[in-house]
Amino acid sequence: MEKMEYSSFVYRPIGIIHSPYQKDREKPPPQGVYSPENRGHVDIFPQFSEGLKDLDGFSHIILLFHFHLSADYDLVCYPRGDRELRGVFATRSPRRPNPIGCSVVELERIENHRLFIRRVDVYDGTPLLDIKPYVPVFDEICKGADSLDGRVRLGWLAERLKREKRNGIL
Amino acid sequence: MEKMEYSSFVYRPIGIIHSPYQKDREKPPPQGVYSPENRGHVDIFPQFSEGLKDLDGFSHIILLFHFHLSADYDLVCYPRGDRELRGVFATRSPRRPNPIGCSVVELERIENHRLFIRRVDVYDGTPLLDIKPYVPVFDEICKGADSLDGRVRLGWLAERLKREKRNGIL
């Protein structure tokens, strides 16, 4: 265990995500759901393109990527629109000890090793680490994407999401 | 872009996931949904415990982890119960170019820097890379975890999932 604590893992990008959001110009939405029509594309490096076989059967995919513009991390932070300090693991902040992001996007089509996607929520040039097929029965917990109650509790985020729904942002 | 292709990212574990599944003894289920009652716990390294603030408000969390028993990867593979070679990115195989796993688990409670979880589907000793709050409106696409049709297409997996539902495995 002590040993594990000091081991490290080296990952290399398998491709690059392209989006309309350029650093210092325009920020991406905080999550894809805020701009579901947003288009982008992913260029997979040719040496990995064989791994794309059968992916075109899936309408949605999970992208794991490196937040390449996050230079450091904070263990607590003020989330957007919140006046209280929250633990980073209770937020989706990109300033995380391991700056890995995770987005579900819609896969429109694949041409050679370019994936055309919608619901993109990352900066242009984001290094891609992995793609997984999105499978509701594996990846979804509650009945209905709109439910904010029932079996799922949303902690400090519940109030903000309710407010955003009321204001038509979400 | 050429430069990006050769850059790499170094991540360090923030904790260790413990489960009933020991290497060479018992395999974990392929996904948490196959054994939703399965219990485990996550020990967060003390230097990261401040980041757990407010996490106890969430009933479900996303764990990103390193598949530490995957020594290598295949660009195509035969998924469980399938006789056709599939592209690795169209599967959830642990033998991936960047062996990062992603599981949604139920958070029962937190004691100090130990998280008690259910729906665990990884080997004991799995290094944890990140925790994110699970937020249905961000992370879910379709209406209802059981829907296998509608807006979501499931490619080669659709047949297997239907079969597993019919046989009561899922």
Short mmCIF file of C-alpha atoms in Angstrom, two decimals:
data_model
loop_
_atom_site.label_atom_id
_atom_site.label_comp_id
_atom_site.label_asym_id
_atom_site.label_seq_id
_atom_site.Cartn_x
_atom_site.Cartn_y
_atom_site.Cartn_z
CA MET A 1 0.00 0.00 0.00
CA GLU A 2 2.76 2.40 0.93
CA LYS A 3 4.41 1.48 -2.35
CA MET A 4 1.20 2.03 -4.34
CA GLU A 5 0.98 5.52 -2.97
CA TYR A 6 4.17 6.49 -4.74
CA SER A 7 3.72 4.62 -7.99
CA SER A 8 2.58 6.55 -11.02
CA PHE A 9 0.98 5.84 -14.38
CA VAL A 10 2.00 7.25 -17.73
CA TYR A 11 -0.67 7.73 -20.37
CA ARG A 12 -0.28 8.88 -23.94
CA PRO A 13 -3.01 10.57 -25.97
CA ILE A 14 -4.78 8.45 -28.57
CA GLY A 15 -6.07 11.51 -30.43
CA ILE A 16 -7.08 15.17 -30.17
CA ILE A 17 -10.54 16.66 -29.57
CA HIS A 18 -11.41 19.70 -31.68
CA SER A 19 -14.10 22.16 -30.68
CA PRO A 20 -15.16 25.77 -31.31
CA TYR A 21 -13.64 26.81 -27.96
CA GLN A 22 -10.23 28.45 -28.19
CA LYS A 23 -8.21 29.29 -25.11
CA ASP A 24 -8.56 32.98 -24.09
CA ARG A 25 -11.39 33.42 -26.65
CA GLU A 26 -14.47 31.49 -25.58
CA LYS A 27 -15.06 29.11 -22.70
CA PRO A 28 -16.74 25.76 -23.32
CA PRO A 29 -20.02 25.11 -21.48
CA PRO A 30 -19.52 23.56 -18.03
CA GLN A 31 -21.13 20.33 -19.30
CA GLY A 32 -22.34 19.11 -22.69
CA VAL A 33 -25.99 19.19 -21.63
CA TYR A 34 -25.88 23.01 -21.56
CA SER A 35 -25.18 23.07 -25.32
CA PRO A 36 -26.31 19.71 -26.72
CA GLU A 37 -26.08 20.90 -30.34
CA ASN A 38 -22.42 21.95 -30.08
CA ARG A 39 -20.40 20.25 -32.77
CA GLY A 40 -16.80 19.18 -32.74
CA HIS A 41 -14.62 16.37 -34.02
CA VAL A 42 -12.02 13.99 -32.71
CA ASP A 43 -8.97 12.97 -34.71
CA ILE A 44 -7.68 9.58 -33.63
CA PHE A 45 -3.99 8.98 -34.29
CA PRO A 46 -3.68 6.50 -37.18
CA GLN A 47 -1.88 3.87 -35.10
CA PHE A 48 -5.04 3.48 -32.97
CA SER A 49 -7.64 3.58 -35.75
CA GLU A 50 -8.06 -0.21 -35.82
CA GLY A 51 -9.58 0.13 -32.33
CA LEU A 52 -12.47 2.15 -33.82
CA LYS A 53 -13.98 -0.94 -35.48
CA ASP A 54 -17.70 -1.31 -34.59
CA LEU A 55 -17.79 2.04 -32.78
CA ASP A 56 -20.10 3.49 -35.43
CA GLY A 57 -22.91 1.28 -34.13
CA PHE A 58 -23.11 3.38 -30.97
CA SER A 59 -25.02 6.66 -30.88
CA HIS A 60 -23.22 7.95 -27.77
CA ILE A 61 -19.69 7.50 -26.49
CA ILE A 62 -17.76 8.37 -23.34
CA LEU A 63 -14.62 10.43 -23.91
CA LEU A 64 -11.90 10.43 -21.25
CA PHE A 65 -9.47 13.27 -21.78
CA HIS A 66 -6.69 15.26 -20.16
CA PHE A 67 -7.55 18.81 -19.01
CA HIS A 68 -4.44 20.17 -20.71
CA LEU A 69 -5.05 23.77 -19.64
CA SER A 70 -5.17 22.89 -15.93
CA ALA A 71 -1.70 23.61 -14.63
CA ASP A 72 -2.36 22.76 -11.00
CA TYR A 73 -5.10 21.65 -8.61
CA ASP A 74 -6.97 22.78 -5.50
CA LEU A 75 -8.36 20.39 -2.88
CA VAL A 76 -11.20 22.85 -2.23
CA CYS A 77 -12.65 25.39 -4.65
CA TYR A 78 -15.56 27.75 -5.23
CA PRO A 79 -17.69 26.17 -7.94
CA ARG A 80 -19.38 28.40 -10.53
CA GLY A 81 -22.19 30.38 -8.90
CA ASP A 82 -21.47 29.09 -5.42
CA ARG A 83 -20.16 31.06 -2.44
CA GLU A 84 -19.02 28.12 -0.36
CA LEU A 85 -15.77 26.21 -0.62
CA ARG A 86 -16.41 22.65 -1.81
CA GLY A 87 -14.12 19.65 -1.89
CA VAL A 88 -12.77 19.18 -5.40
CA PHE A 89 -14.02 15.55 -5.56
CA ALA A 90 -17.57 16.88 -4.94
CA THR A 91 -17.22 19.14 -8.03
CA ARG A 92 -16.50 18.75 -11.73
CA SER A 93 -13.73 21.37 -11.64
CA PRO A 94 -10.88 20.73 -14.11
CA ARG A 95 -8.30 21.65 -11.43
CA ARG A 96 -8.05 18.10 -9.99
CA PRO A 97 -5.09 16.08 -8.63
CA ASN A 98 -5.33 13.92 -11.79
CA PRO A 99 -6.86 16.27 -14.36
CA ILE A 100 -8.92 13.67 -16.23
CA GLY A 101 -12.25 14.72 -17.71
CA CYS A 102 -15.14 12.52 -18.69
CA SER A 103 -17.87 13.57 -21.17
CA VAL A 104 -20.73 11.74 -22.83
CA VAL A 105 -21.07 12.96 -26.43
CA GLU A 106 -23.26 12.05 -29.36
CA LEU A 107 -21.44 10.29 -32.20
CA GLU A 108 -22.78 11.55 -35.51
CA ARG A 109 -20.52 9.63 -37.86
CA ILE A 110 -16.98 8.36 -38.39
CA GLU A 111 -14.91 9.16 -41.49
CA ASN A 112 -11.58 7.34 -41.57
CA HIS A 113 -10.16 8.14 -38.16
CA ARG A 114 -12.19 11.31 -37.60
CA LEU A 115 -15.19 11.16 -35.26
CA PHE A 116 -17.85 13.82 -35.73
CA ILE A 117 -19.50 14.57 -32.40
CA ARG A 118 -22.15 16.76 -30.77
CA ARG A 119 -22.51 17.92 -27.14
CA VAL A 120 -18.82 18.85 -27.02
CA ASP A 121 -17.78 20.69 -23.84
CA VAL A 122 -13.96 20.92 -23.98
CA TYR A 123 -11.35 23.31 -25.34
CA ASP A 124 -10.03 22.82 -28.84
CA GLY A 125 -6.87 20.72 -28.78
CA THR A 126 -7.80 18.61 -25.74
CA PRO A 127 -5.78 15.37 -25.67
CA LEU A 128 -7.99 12.28 -25.76
CA LEU A 129 -7.08 9.34 -23.50
CA ASP A 130 -9.85 6.83 -24.14
CA ILE A 131 -13.20 6.17 -25.82
CA LYS A 132 -15.82 3.81 -24.41
CA PRO A 133 -19.25 2.96 -25.78
CA TYR A 134 -21.99 4.62 -23.73
CA VAL A 135 -24.35 1.95 -22.42
CA PRO A 136 -27.35 3.22 -20.41
CA VAL A 137 -27.85 0.01 -18.47
CA PHE A 138 -24.20 0.19 -17.32
CA ASP A 139 -23.81 3.94 -16.94
CA GLU A 140 -27.16 5.27 -15.75
CA ILE A 141 -28.54 5.02 -12.26
CA CYS A 142 -31.87 6.74 -12.17
CA LYS A 143 -34.99 6.62 -14.26
CA GLY A 144 -34.92 9.66 -16.46
CA ALA A 145 -32.32 12.28 -17.10
CA ASP A 146 -34.52 14.99 -15.65
CA SER A 147 -35.11 13.46 -12.25
CA LEU A 148 -33.43 15.44 -9.52
CA ASP A 149 -34.95 13.40 -6.74
CA GLY A 150 -35.82 9.78 -6.06
CA ARG A 151 -32.86 7.47 -5.40
CA VAL A 152 -30.23 10.00 -6.41
CA ARG A 153 -29.05 12.70 -3.99
CA LEU A 154 -27.12 15.63 -5.44
CA GLY A 155 -25.67 17.38 -2.37
CA TRP A 156 -24.73 21.02 -2.81
CA LEU A 157 -25.47 20.84 -6.55
CA ALA A 158 -29.21 20.19 -6.11
CA GLU A 159 -30.03 23.85 -5.39
CA ARG A 160 -28.02 25.16 -8.32
CA LEU A 161 -29.53 22.69 -10.78
CA LYS A 162 -33.05 23.59 -9.61
CA ARG A 163 -32.25 27.30 -10.04
CA GLU A 164 -30.80 26.70 -13.52
CA LYS A 165 -33.86 24.72 -14.54
CA ARG A 166 -36.13 27.50 -13.24
CA ASN A 167 -34.12 30.04 -15.23
CA GLY A 168 -34.15 27.97 -18.40
CA ILE A 169 -30.34 27.59 -18.49
CA LEU A 170 -30.60 23.84 -18.07
CA MET B 1 -0.17 18.26 -33.31
CA GLU B 2 2.85 16.10 -34.11
CA LYS B 3 4.22 17.21 -30.76
CA MET B 4 0.98 16.34 -28.91
CA GLU B 5 1.15 12.84 -30.24
CA TYR B 6 4.34 12.16 -28.36
CA SER B 7 3.59 13.99 -25.12
CA SER B 8 2.53 11.95 -22.13
CA PHE B 9 0.76 12.52 -18.85
CA VAL B 10 1.77 11.20 -15.46
CA TYR B 11 -0.94 10.45 -12.92
CA ARG B 12 -0.56 9.33 -9.33
CA PRO B 13 -3.21 7.38 -7.41
CA ILE B 14 -5.26 9.33 -4.86
CA GLY B 15 -6.33 6.16 -3.06
CA ILE B 16 -6.98 2.43 -3.35
CA ILE B 17 -10.26 0.62 -4.08
CA HIS B 18 -10.92 -2.49 -2.00
CA SER B 19 -13.32 -5.19 -3.09
CA PRO B 20 -14.08 -8.89 -2.49
CA TYR B 21 -12.31 -9.77 -5.78
CA GLN B 22 -8.79 -11.08 -5.42
CA LYS B 23 -6.57 -11.72 -8.42
CA ASP B 24 -6.57 -15.43 -9.44
CA ARG B 25 -9.42 -16.14 -7.00
CA GLU B 26 -12.63 -14.49 -8.16
CA LYS B 27 -13.34 -12.20 -11.09
CA PRO B 28 -15.35 -9.02 -10.54
CA PRO B 29 -18.59 -8.67 -12.51
CA PRO B 30 -18.10 -7.07 -15.93
CA GLN B 31 -20.09 -4.01 -14.73
CA GLY B 32 -21.52 -2.93 -11.39
CA VAL B 33 -25.10 -3.34 -12.59
CA TYR B 34 -24.62 -7.14 -12.66
CA SER B 35 -24.06 -7.14 -8.87
CA PRO B 36 -25.55 -3.90 -7.52
CA GLU B 37 -25.36 -5.07 -3.89
CA ASN B 38 -21.61 -5.78 -4.01
CA ARG B 39 -19.86 -3.90 -1.25
CA GLY B 40 -16.35 -2.47 -1.15
CA HIS B 41 -14.50 0.51 0.22
CA VAL B 42 -12.10 3.13 -1.01
CA ASP B 43 -9.24 4.43 1.12
CA ILE B 44 -8.24 7.92 0.08
CA PHE B 45 -4.64 8.85 0.86
CA PRO B 46 -4.68 11.35 3.77
CA GLN B 47 -3.05 14.14 1.75
CA PHE B 48 -6.15 14.24 -0.50
CA SER B 49 -8.82 13.89 2.19
CA GLU B 50 -9.62 17.63 2.24
CA GLY B 51 -10.95 17.16 -1.30
CA LEU B 52 -13.70 14.87 0.06
CA LYS B 53 -15.57 17.80 1.68
CA ASP B 54 -19.27 17.82 0.64
CA LEU B 55 -18.98 14.48 -1.18
CA ASP B 56 -21.23 12.81 1.41
CA GLY B 57 -24.20 14.75 -0.01
CA PHE B 58 -24.09 12.63 -3.17
CA SER B 59 -25.67 9.20 -3.34
CA HIS B 60 -23.63 8.09 -6.37
CA ILE B 61 -20.11 8.87 -7.52
CA ILE B 62 -17.99 8.21 -10.59
CA LEU B 63 -14.70 6.45 -9.90
CA LEU B 64 -11.89 6.71 -12.44
CA PHE B 65 -9.22 4.10 -11.82
CA HIS B 66 -6.21 2.39 -13.33
CA PHE B 67 -6.66 -1.23 -14.52
CA HIS B 68 -3.51 -2.31 -12.69
CA LEU B 69 -3.76 -5.95 -13.78
CA SER B 70 -3.81 -5.05 -17.49
CA ALA B 71 -0.25 -5.44 -18.66
CA ASP B 72 -0.86 -4.65 -22.32
CA TYR B 73 -3.60 -3.81 -24.81
CA ASP B 74 -5.24 -5.09 -27.97
CA LEU B 75 -6.76 -2.85 -30.65
CA VAL B 76 -9.32 -5.56 -31.40
CA CYS B 77 -10.62 -8.22 -29.05
CA TYR B 78 -13.31 -10.85 -28.57
CA PRO B 79 -15.68 -9.48 -25.93
CA ARG B 80 -17.24 -11.87 -23.41
CA GLY B 81 -19.76 -14.10 -25.13
CA ASP B 82 -19.05 -12.73 -28.60
CA ARG B 83 -17.45 -14.57 -31.53
CA GLU B 84 -16.53 -11.50 -33.54
CA LEU B 85 -13.48 -9.33 -33.18
CA ARG B 86 -14.51 -5.85 -32.01
CA GLY B 87 -12.52 -2.64 -31.85
CA VAL B 88 -11.34 -2.05 -28.29
CA PHE B 89 -12.94 1.42 -28.19
CA ALA B 90 -16.31 -0.23 -28.95
CA THR B 91 -15.87 -2.44 -25.86
CA ARG B 92 -15.32 -2.00 -22.13
CA SER B 93 -12.31 -4.33 -22.12
CA PRO B 94 -9.63 -3.43 -19.53
CA ARG B 95 -6.88 -4.10 -22.10
CA ARG B 96 -6.92 -0.56 -23.53
CA PRO B 97 -4.12 1.73 -24.79
CA ASN B 98 -4.66 3.86 -21.65
CA PRO B 99 -6.07 1.38 -19.13
CA ILE B 100 -8.43 3.77 -17.35
CA GLY B 101 -11.69 2.43 -15.98
CA CYS B 102 -14.81 4.33 -15.12
CA SER B 103 -17.52 3.03 -12.75
CA VAL B 104 -20.61 4.59 -11.21
CA VAL B 105 -20.96 3.32 -7.63
CA GLU B 106 -23.35 4.01 -4.77
CA LEU B 107 -21.80 5.92 -1.86
CA GLU B 108 -23.17 4.54 1.39
CA ARG B 109 -21.17 6.67 3.84
CA ILE B 110 -17.79 8.26 4.48
CA GLU B 111 -15.76 7.66 7.66
CA ASN B 112 -12.63 9.78 7.85
CA HIS B 113 -11.01 9.12 4.51
CA ARG B 114 -12.70 5.79 3.87
CA LEU B 115 -15.62 5.66 1.42
CA PHE B 116 -18.04 2.74 1.80
CA ILE B 117 -19.48 1.84 -1.59
CA ARG B 118 -21.84 -0.60 -3.32
CA ARG B 119 -21.95 -1.77 -6.95
CA VAL B 120 -18.19 -2.35 -6.93
CA ASP B 121 -16.86 -4.08 -10.06
CA VAL B 122 -13.05 -3.94 -9.78
CA TYR B 123 -10.29 -6.08 -8.33
CA ASP B 124 -9.14 -5.48 -4.77
CA GLY B 125 -6.21 -3.09 -4.72
CA THR B 126 -7.21 -1.07 -7.80
CA PRO B 127 -5.50 2.36 -7.79
CA LEU B 128 -8.00 5.23 -7.79
CA LEU B 129 -7.28 8.23 -10.02
CA ASP B 130 -10.29 10.49 -9.50
CA ILE B 131 -13.74 10.82 -7.94
CA LYS B 132 -16.53 12.92 -9.45
CA PRO B 133 -20.08 13.44 -8.23
CA TYR B 134 -22.56 11.54 -10.38
CA VAL B 135 -25.12 13.98 -11.78
CA PRO B 136 -27.90 12.43 -13.91
CA VAL B 137 -28.62 15.58 -15.87
CA PHE B 138 -24.93 15.75 -16.88
CA ASP B 139 -24.17 12.05 -17.21
CA GLU B 140 -27.34 10.41 -18.55
CA ILE B 141 -28.61 10.56 -22.09
CA CYS B 142 -31.77 8.54 -22.33
CA LYS B 143 -34.94 8.34 -20.34
CA GLY B 144 -34.66 5.32 -18.13
CA ALA B 145 -31.84 2.95 -17.41
CA ASP B 146 -33.75 0.04 -18.94
CA SER B 147 -34.34 1.51 -22.35
CA LEU B 148 -32.36 -0.28 -25.01
CA ASP B 149 -33.96 1.55 -27.86
CA GLY B 150 -35.14 5.09 -28.58
CA ARG B 151 -32.42 7.68 -29.12
CA VAL B 152 -29.60 5.43 -27.98
CA ARG B 153 -28.07 2.86 -30.35
CA LEU B 154 -25.94 0.11 -28.83
CA GLY B 155 -24.21 -1.46 -31.81
CA TRP B 156 -22.94 -5.01 -31.36
CA LEU B 157 -23.84 -4.92 -27.64
CA ALA B 158 -27.61 -4.61 -28.22
CA GLU B 159 -28.06 -8.33 -28.96
CA ARG B 160 -26.05 -9.46 -25.96
CA LEU B 161 -27.87 -7.15 -23.57
CA LYS B 162 -31.25 -8.36 -24.86
CA ARG B 163 -30.13 -11.97 -24.39
CA GLU B 164 -28.86 -11.27 -20.87
CA LYS B 165 -32.15 -9.58 -19.95
CA ARG B 166 -34.08 -12.53 -21.34
CA ASN B 167 -31.93 -14.91 -19.29
CA GLY B 168 -32.27 -12.86 -16.11
CA ILE B 169 -28.52 -12.13 -15.88
CA LEU B 170 -29.11 -8.41 -16.30
#
